[in-house]
Short mmCIF file of C-alpha atoms and ligand atoms in Angstrom, two decimals:
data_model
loop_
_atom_site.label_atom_id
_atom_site.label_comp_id
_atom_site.label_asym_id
_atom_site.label_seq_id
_atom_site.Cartn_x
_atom_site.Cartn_y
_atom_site.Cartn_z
CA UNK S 20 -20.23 34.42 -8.44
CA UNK S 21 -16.76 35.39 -7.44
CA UNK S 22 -14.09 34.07 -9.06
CA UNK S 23 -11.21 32.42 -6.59
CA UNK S 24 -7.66 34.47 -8.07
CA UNK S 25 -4.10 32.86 -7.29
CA UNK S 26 -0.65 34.24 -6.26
CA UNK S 27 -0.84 36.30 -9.94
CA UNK S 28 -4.04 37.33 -9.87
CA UNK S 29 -4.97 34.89 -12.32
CA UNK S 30 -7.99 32.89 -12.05
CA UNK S 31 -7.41 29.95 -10.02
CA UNK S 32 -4.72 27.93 -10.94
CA UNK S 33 -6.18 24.76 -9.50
CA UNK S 34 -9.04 25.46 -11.47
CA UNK S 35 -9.82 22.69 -14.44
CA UNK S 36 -12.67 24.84 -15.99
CA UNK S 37 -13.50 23.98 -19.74
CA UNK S 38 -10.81 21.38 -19.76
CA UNK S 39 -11.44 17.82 -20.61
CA UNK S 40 -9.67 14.58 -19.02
CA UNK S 41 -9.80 11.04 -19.54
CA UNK S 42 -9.00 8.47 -16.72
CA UNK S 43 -8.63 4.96 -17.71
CA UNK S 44 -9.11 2.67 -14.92
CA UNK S 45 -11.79 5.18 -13.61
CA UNK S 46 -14.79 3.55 -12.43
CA UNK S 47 -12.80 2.32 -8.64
CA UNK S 48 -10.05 3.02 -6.53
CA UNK S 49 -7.49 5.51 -7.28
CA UNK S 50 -9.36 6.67 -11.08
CA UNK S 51 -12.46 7.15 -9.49
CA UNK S 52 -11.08 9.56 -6.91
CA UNK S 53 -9.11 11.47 -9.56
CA UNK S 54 -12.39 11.06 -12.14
CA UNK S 55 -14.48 12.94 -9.27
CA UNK S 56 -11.67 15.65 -8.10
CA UNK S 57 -10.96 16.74 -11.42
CA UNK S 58 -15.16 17.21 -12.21
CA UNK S 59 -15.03 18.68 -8.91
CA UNK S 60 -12.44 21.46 -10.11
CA UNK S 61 -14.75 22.05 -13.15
CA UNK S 62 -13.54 19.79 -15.61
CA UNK S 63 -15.68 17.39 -18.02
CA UNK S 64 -14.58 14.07 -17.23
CA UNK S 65 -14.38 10.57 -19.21
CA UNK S 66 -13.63 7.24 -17.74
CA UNK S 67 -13.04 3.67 -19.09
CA UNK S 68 -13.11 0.55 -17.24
CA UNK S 69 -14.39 -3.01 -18.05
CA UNK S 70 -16.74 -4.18 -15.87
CA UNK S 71 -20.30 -3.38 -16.18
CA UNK S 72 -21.37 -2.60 -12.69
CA UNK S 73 -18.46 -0.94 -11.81
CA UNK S 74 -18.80 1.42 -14.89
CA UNK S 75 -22.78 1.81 -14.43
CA UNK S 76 -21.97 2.97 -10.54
CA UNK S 77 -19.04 5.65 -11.90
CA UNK S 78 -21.78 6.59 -14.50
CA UNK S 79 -23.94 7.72 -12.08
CA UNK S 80 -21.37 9.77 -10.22
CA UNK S 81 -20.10 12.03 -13.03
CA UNK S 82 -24.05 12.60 -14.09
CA UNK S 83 -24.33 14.58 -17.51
CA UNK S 84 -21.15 16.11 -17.82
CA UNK S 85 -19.14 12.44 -17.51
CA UNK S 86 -18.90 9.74 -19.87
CA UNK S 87 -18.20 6.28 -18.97
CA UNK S 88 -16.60 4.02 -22.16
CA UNK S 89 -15.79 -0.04 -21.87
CA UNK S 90 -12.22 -0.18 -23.03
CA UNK S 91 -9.82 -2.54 -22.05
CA UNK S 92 -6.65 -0.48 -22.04
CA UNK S 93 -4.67 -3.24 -23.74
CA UNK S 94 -6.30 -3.09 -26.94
CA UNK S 95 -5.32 -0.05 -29.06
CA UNK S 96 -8.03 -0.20 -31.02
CA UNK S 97 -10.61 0.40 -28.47
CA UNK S 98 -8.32 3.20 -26.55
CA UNK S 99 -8.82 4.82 -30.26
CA UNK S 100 -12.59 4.36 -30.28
CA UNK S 101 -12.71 5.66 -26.81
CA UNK S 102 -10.81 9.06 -26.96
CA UNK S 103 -12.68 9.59 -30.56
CA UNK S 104 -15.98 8.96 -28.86
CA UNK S 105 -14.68 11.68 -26.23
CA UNK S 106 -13.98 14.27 -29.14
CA UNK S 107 -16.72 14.11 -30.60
CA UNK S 108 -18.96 14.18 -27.35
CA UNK S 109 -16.42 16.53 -25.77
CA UNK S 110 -14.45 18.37 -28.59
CA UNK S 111 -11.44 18.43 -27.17
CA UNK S 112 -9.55 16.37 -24.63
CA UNK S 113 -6.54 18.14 -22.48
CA UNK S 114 -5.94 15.44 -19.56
CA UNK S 115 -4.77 12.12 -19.55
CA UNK S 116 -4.94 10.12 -16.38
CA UNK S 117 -3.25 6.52 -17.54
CA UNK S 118 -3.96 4.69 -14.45
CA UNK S 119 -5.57 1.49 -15.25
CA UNK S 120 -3.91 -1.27 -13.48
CA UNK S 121 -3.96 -4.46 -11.90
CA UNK S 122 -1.64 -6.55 -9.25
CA UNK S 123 -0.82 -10.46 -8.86
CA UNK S 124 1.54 -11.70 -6.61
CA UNK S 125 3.56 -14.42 -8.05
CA UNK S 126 7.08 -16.12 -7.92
CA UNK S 127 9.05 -15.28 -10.97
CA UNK S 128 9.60 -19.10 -10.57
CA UNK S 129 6.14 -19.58 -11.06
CA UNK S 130 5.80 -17.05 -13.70
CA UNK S 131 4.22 -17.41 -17.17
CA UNK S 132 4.46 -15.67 -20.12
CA UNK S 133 0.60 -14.94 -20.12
CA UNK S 134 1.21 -13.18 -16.45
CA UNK S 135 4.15 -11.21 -17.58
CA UNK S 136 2.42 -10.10 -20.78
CA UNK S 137 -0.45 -9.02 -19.04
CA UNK S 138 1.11 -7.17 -16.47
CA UNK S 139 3.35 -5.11 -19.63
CA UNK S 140 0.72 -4.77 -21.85
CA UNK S 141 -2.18 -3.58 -19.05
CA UNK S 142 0.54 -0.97 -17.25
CA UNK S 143 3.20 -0.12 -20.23
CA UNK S 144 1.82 -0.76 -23.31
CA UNK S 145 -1.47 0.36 -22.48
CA UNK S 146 -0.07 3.72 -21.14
CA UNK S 147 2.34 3.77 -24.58
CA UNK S 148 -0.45 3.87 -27.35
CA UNK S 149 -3.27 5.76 -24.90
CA UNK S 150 -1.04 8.83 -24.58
CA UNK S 151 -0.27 8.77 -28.00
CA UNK S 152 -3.22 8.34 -29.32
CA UNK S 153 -3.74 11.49 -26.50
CA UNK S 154 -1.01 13.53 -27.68
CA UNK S 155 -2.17 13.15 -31.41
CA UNK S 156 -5.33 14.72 -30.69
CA UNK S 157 -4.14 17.44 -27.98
CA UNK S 158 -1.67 18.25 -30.73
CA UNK S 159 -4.03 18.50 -33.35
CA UNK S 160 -5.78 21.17 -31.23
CA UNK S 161 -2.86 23.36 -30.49
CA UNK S 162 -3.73 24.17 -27.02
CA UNK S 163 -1.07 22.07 -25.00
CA UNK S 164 -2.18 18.99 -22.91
CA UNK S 165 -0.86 17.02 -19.48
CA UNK S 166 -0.38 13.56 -19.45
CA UNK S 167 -0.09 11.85 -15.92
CA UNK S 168 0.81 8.63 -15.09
CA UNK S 169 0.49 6.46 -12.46
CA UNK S 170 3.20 4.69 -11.40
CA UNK S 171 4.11 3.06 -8.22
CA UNK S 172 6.46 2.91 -5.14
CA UNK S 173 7.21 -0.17 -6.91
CA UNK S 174 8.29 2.17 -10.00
CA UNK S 175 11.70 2.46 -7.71
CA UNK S 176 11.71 -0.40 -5.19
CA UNK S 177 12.53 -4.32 -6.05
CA UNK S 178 9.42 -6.12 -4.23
CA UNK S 179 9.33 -10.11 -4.24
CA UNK S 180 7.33 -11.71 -6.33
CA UNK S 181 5.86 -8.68 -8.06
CA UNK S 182 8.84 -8.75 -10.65
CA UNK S 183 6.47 -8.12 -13.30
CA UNK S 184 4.62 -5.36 -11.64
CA UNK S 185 7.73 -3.70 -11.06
CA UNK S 186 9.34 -3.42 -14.49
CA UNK S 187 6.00 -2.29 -15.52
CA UNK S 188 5.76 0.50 -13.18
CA UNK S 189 9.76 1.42 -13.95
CA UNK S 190 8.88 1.38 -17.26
CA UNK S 191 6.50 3.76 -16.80
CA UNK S 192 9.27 6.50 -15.29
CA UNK S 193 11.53 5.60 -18.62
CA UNK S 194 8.63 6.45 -20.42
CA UNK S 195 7.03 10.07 -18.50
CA UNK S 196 10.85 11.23 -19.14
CA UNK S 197 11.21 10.54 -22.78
CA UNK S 198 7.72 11.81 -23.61
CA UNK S 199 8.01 14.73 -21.31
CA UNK S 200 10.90 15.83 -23.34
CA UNK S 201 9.57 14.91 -26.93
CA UNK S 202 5.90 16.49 -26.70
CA UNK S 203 7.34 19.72 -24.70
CA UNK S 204 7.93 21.80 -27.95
CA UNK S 205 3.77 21.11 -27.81
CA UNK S 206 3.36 22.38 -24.49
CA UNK S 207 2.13 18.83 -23.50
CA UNK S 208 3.48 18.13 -19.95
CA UNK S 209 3.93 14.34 -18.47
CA UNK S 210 4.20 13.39 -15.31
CA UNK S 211 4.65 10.63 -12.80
CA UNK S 212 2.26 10.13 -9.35
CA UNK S 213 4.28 7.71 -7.63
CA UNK S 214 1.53 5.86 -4.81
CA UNK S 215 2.33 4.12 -1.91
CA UNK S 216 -0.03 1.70 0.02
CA UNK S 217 -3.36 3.14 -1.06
CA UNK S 218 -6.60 1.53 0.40
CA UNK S 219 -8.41 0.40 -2.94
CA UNK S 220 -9.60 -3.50 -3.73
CA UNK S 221 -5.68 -3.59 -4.79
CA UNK S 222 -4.55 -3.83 -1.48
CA UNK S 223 -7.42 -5.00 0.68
CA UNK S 224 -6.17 -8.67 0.82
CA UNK S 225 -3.02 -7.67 2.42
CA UNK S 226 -4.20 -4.66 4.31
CA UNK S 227 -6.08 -7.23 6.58
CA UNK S 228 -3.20 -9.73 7.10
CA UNK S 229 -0.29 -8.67 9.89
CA UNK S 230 1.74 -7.91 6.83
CA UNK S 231 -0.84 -5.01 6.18
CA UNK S 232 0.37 -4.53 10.17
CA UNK S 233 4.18 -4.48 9.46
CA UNK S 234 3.51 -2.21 6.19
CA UNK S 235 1.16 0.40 8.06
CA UNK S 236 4.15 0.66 10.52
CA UNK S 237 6.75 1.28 8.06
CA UNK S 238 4.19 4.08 6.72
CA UNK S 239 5.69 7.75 8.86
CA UNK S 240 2.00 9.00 8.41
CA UNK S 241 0.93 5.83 9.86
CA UNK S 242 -1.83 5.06 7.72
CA UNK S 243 -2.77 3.61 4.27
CA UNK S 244 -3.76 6.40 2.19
CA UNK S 245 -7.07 6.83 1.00
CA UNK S 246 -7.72 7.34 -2.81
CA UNK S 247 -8.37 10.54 -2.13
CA UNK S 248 -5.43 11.48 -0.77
CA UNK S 249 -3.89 11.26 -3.79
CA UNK S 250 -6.02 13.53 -5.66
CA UNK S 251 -4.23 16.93 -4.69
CA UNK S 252 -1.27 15.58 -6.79
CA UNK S 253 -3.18 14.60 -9.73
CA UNK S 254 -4.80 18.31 -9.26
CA UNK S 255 -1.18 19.76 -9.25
CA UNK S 256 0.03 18.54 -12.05
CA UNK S 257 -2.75 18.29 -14.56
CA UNK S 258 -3.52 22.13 -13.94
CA UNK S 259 -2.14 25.04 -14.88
CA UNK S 260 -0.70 25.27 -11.07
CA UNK S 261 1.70 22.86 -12.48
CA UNK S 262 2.31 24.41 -15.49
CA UNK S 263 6.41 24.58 -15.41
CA UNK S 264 6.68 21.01 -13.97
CA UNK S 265 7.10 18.06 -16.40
CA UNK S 266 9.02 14.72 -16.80
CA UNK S 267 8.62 14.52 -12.70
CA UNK S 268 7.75 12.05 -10.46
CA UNK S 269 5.57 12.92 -6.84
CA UNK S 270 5.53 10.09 -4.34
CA UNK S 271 2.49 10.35 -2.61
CA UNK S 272 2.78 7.43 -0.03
CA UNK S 273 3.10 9.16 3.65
CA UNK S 274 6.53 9.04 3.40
CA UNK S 275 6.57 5.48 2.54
CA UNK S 276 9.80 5.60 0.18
CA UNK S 277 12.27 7.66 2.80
CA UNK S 278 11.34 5.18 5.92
CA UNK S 279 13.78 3.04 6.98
CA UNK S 280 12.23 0.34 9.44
CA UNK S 281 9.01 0.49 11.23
CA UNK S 282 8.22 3.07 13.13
CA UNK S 283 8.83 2.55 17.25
CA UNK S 284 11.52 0.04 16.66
CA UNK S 285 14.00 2.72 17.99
P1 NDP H 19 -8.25 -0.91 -8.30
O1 NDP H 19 -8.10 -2.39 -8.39
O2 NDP H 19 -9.10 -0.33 -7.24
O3 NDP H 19 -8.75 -0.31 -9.70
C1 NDP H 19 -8.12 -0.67 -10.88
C2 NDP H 19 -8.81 0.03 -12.03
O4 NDP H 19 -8.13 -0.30 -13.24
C3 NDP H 19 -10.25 -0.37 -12.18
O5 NDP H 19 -11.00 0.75 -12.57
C4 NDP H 19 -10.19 -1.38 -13.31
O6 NDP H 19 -11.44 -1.40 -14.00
C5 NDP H 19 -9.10 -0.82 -14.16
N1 NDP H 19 -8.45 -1.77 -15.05
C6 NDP H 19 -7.69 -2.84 -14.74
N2 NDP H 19 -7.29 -3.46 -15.84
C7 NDP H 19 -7.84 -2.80 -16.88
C8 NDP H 19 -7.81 -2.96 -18.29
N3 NDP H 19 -7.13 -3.97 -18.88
N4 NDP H 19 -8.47 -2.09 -19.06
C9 NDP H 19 -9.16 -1.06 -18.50
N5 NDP H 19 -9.23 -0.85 -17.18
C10 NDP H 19 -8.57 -1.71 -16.39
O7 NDP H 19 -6.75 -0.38 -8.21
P2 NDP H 19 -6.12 0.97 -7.65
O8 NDP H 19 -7.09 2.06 -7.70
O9 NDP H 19 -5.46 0.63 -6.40
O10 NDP H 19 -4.97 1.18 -8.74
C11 NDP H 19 -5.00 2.23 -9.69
C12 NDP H 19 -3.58 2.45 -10.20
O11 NDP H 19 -2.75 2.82 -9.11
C13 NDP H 19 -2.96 1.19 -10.81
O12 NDP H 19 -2.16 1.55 -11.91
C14 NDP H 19 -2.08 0.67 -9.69
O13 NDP H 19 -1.02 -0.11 -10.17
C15 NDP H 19 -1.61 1.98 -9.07
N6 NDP H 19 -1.14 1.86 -7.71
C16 NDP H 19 -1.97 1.46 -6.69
C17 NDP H 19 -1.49 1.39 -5.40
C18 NDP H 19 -2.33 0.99 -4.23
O14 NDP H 19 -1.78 0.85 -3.12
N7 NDP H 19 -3.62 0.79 -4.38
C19 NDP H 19 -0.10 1.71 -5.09
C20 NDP H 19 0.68 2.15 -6.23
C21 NDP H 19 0.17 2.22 -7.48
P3 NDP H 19 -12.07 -2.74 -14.66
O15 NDP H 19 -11.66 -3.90 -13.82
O16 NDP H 19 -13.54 -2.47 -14.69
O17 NDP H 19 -11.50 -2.78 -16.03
#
């Protein structure tokens, strides 16, 4: 077999060869794309999610070299159980996808605290004690690491009645910086992928509505994106083609976040 070399004559720096990764949130949508790319570039793959089906479907995807863990991503306790089952099936882990995540619309008029906490605690918390329980064990093994999260347009914009949603998701920029910069002295990079309107069960109520019509007409590549469009990103920056870039953030949203107003309007 011939190995692919890149611009240094290096083995390919896309390449996730004996490296292992963790998605959370990766038996649908977004995880699942990034759960299959990243086995696809050669690395062993773990995924947690809740529900059953949903897992056993992911399961069969990732065949023998993936391994699908219930975790709720809120609970510390079973994030540790999960990336200790992954050592010890794995040895190692190098990747961390935190991309588990969940949307409600509602009025912060209408807001509880049981819909606020669960919108912190599933998107910031959740991505605060899984990368460190990461970082603990990429640390332990000397060999560096990449942490990637997923944030959201939203991570910048104000949107109505997604208040909670949207601290969440800025709080998830505050907190790629300040990690980038503490782990770095380990060689552990974090990053931000920053998606726009992404066709996943997410966004299929609205994409069907004529608001879905007004957004795909804001979007300068004129189209949702597909989950896997945002797996060249992920690829980017969890491999060693990314290896200078950390405490970043890479919109990947057709150009979603530059537009002004729909396109044809002038
Ligand atoms: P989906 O609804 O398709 O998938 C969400 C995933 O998160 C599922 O795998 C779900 O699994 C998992 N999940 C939700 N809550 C928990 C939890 N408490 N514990 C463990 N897993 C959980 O969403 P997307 O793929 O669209 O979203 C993925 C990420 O991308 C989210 O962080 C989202 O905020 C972000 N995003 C999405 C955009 C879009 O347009 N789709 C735009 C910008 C950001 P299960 O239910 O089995 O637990």
């Amino acid at each position: 077999m011939t190995e692919s070399r890149d611009w240094n004559g290096h083995v390919d720096a896309f390449s996730l060869e004996g490296k292992v990764a963790l998605v959370t949130g990766g038996n649908r949508g977004i995880g699942r794309s990034i759960a299959l790319g990243f086995m696809s570039a050669g690395a062993r793959v773990a995924v947690t999610g809740r529900d059953k089906s949903a897992n056993a479907a992911i399961g069969e995807e990732l065949g023998s070299k993936g391994l699908v863990l219930v975790a709720d991503v809120r609970d510390e306790t079973a994030m540790e159980l999960a990336i200790s089952d992954i050592s010890h099936r794995f040895g190692r882990l190098d990747i961390l996808v935190n991309n588990a995540g969940i949307g409600k619309v509602t009025s912060v008029l209408e807001m509880s605290q049981v819909d606020w906490r669960e919108m912190i605690d599933t998107h910031l918390t959740g991505t605060f004690h899984t990368s460190k329980l990461a970082a603990r064990k990429m640390i332990d093994r000397g060999d560096g690491g990449s942490i990637l999260n997923i944030g959201s347009m939203y991570s910048l914009f104000g949107p109505p009645k997604l208040m909670h949603y949207a601290a969440a998701k800025a709080g998830v920029l505050g907190l790629t910086r300040a990690l980038a910069v503490e782990l770095a002295s380990y060689r552990i990079r974090v990053n931000a992928l920053l998606p726009g309107w992404i066709d996943t069960d997410m966004t299929s109520a609205v994409r069907a509505t004529t608001v879905g019509e007004v957004i795909r007409r804001k979007i300068p590549l004129g189209s949702f994106g597909t989950p896997d469009e945002v797996v060249g990103a992920a690829l980017l920056l969890a491999s060693r083609a990314g290896c200078y870039i950390t405490g970043t953030e890479i919109a990947v949203d057709g150009g979603y976040h530059v537009a002004d107003l729909p396109m044809g309007l002038i």
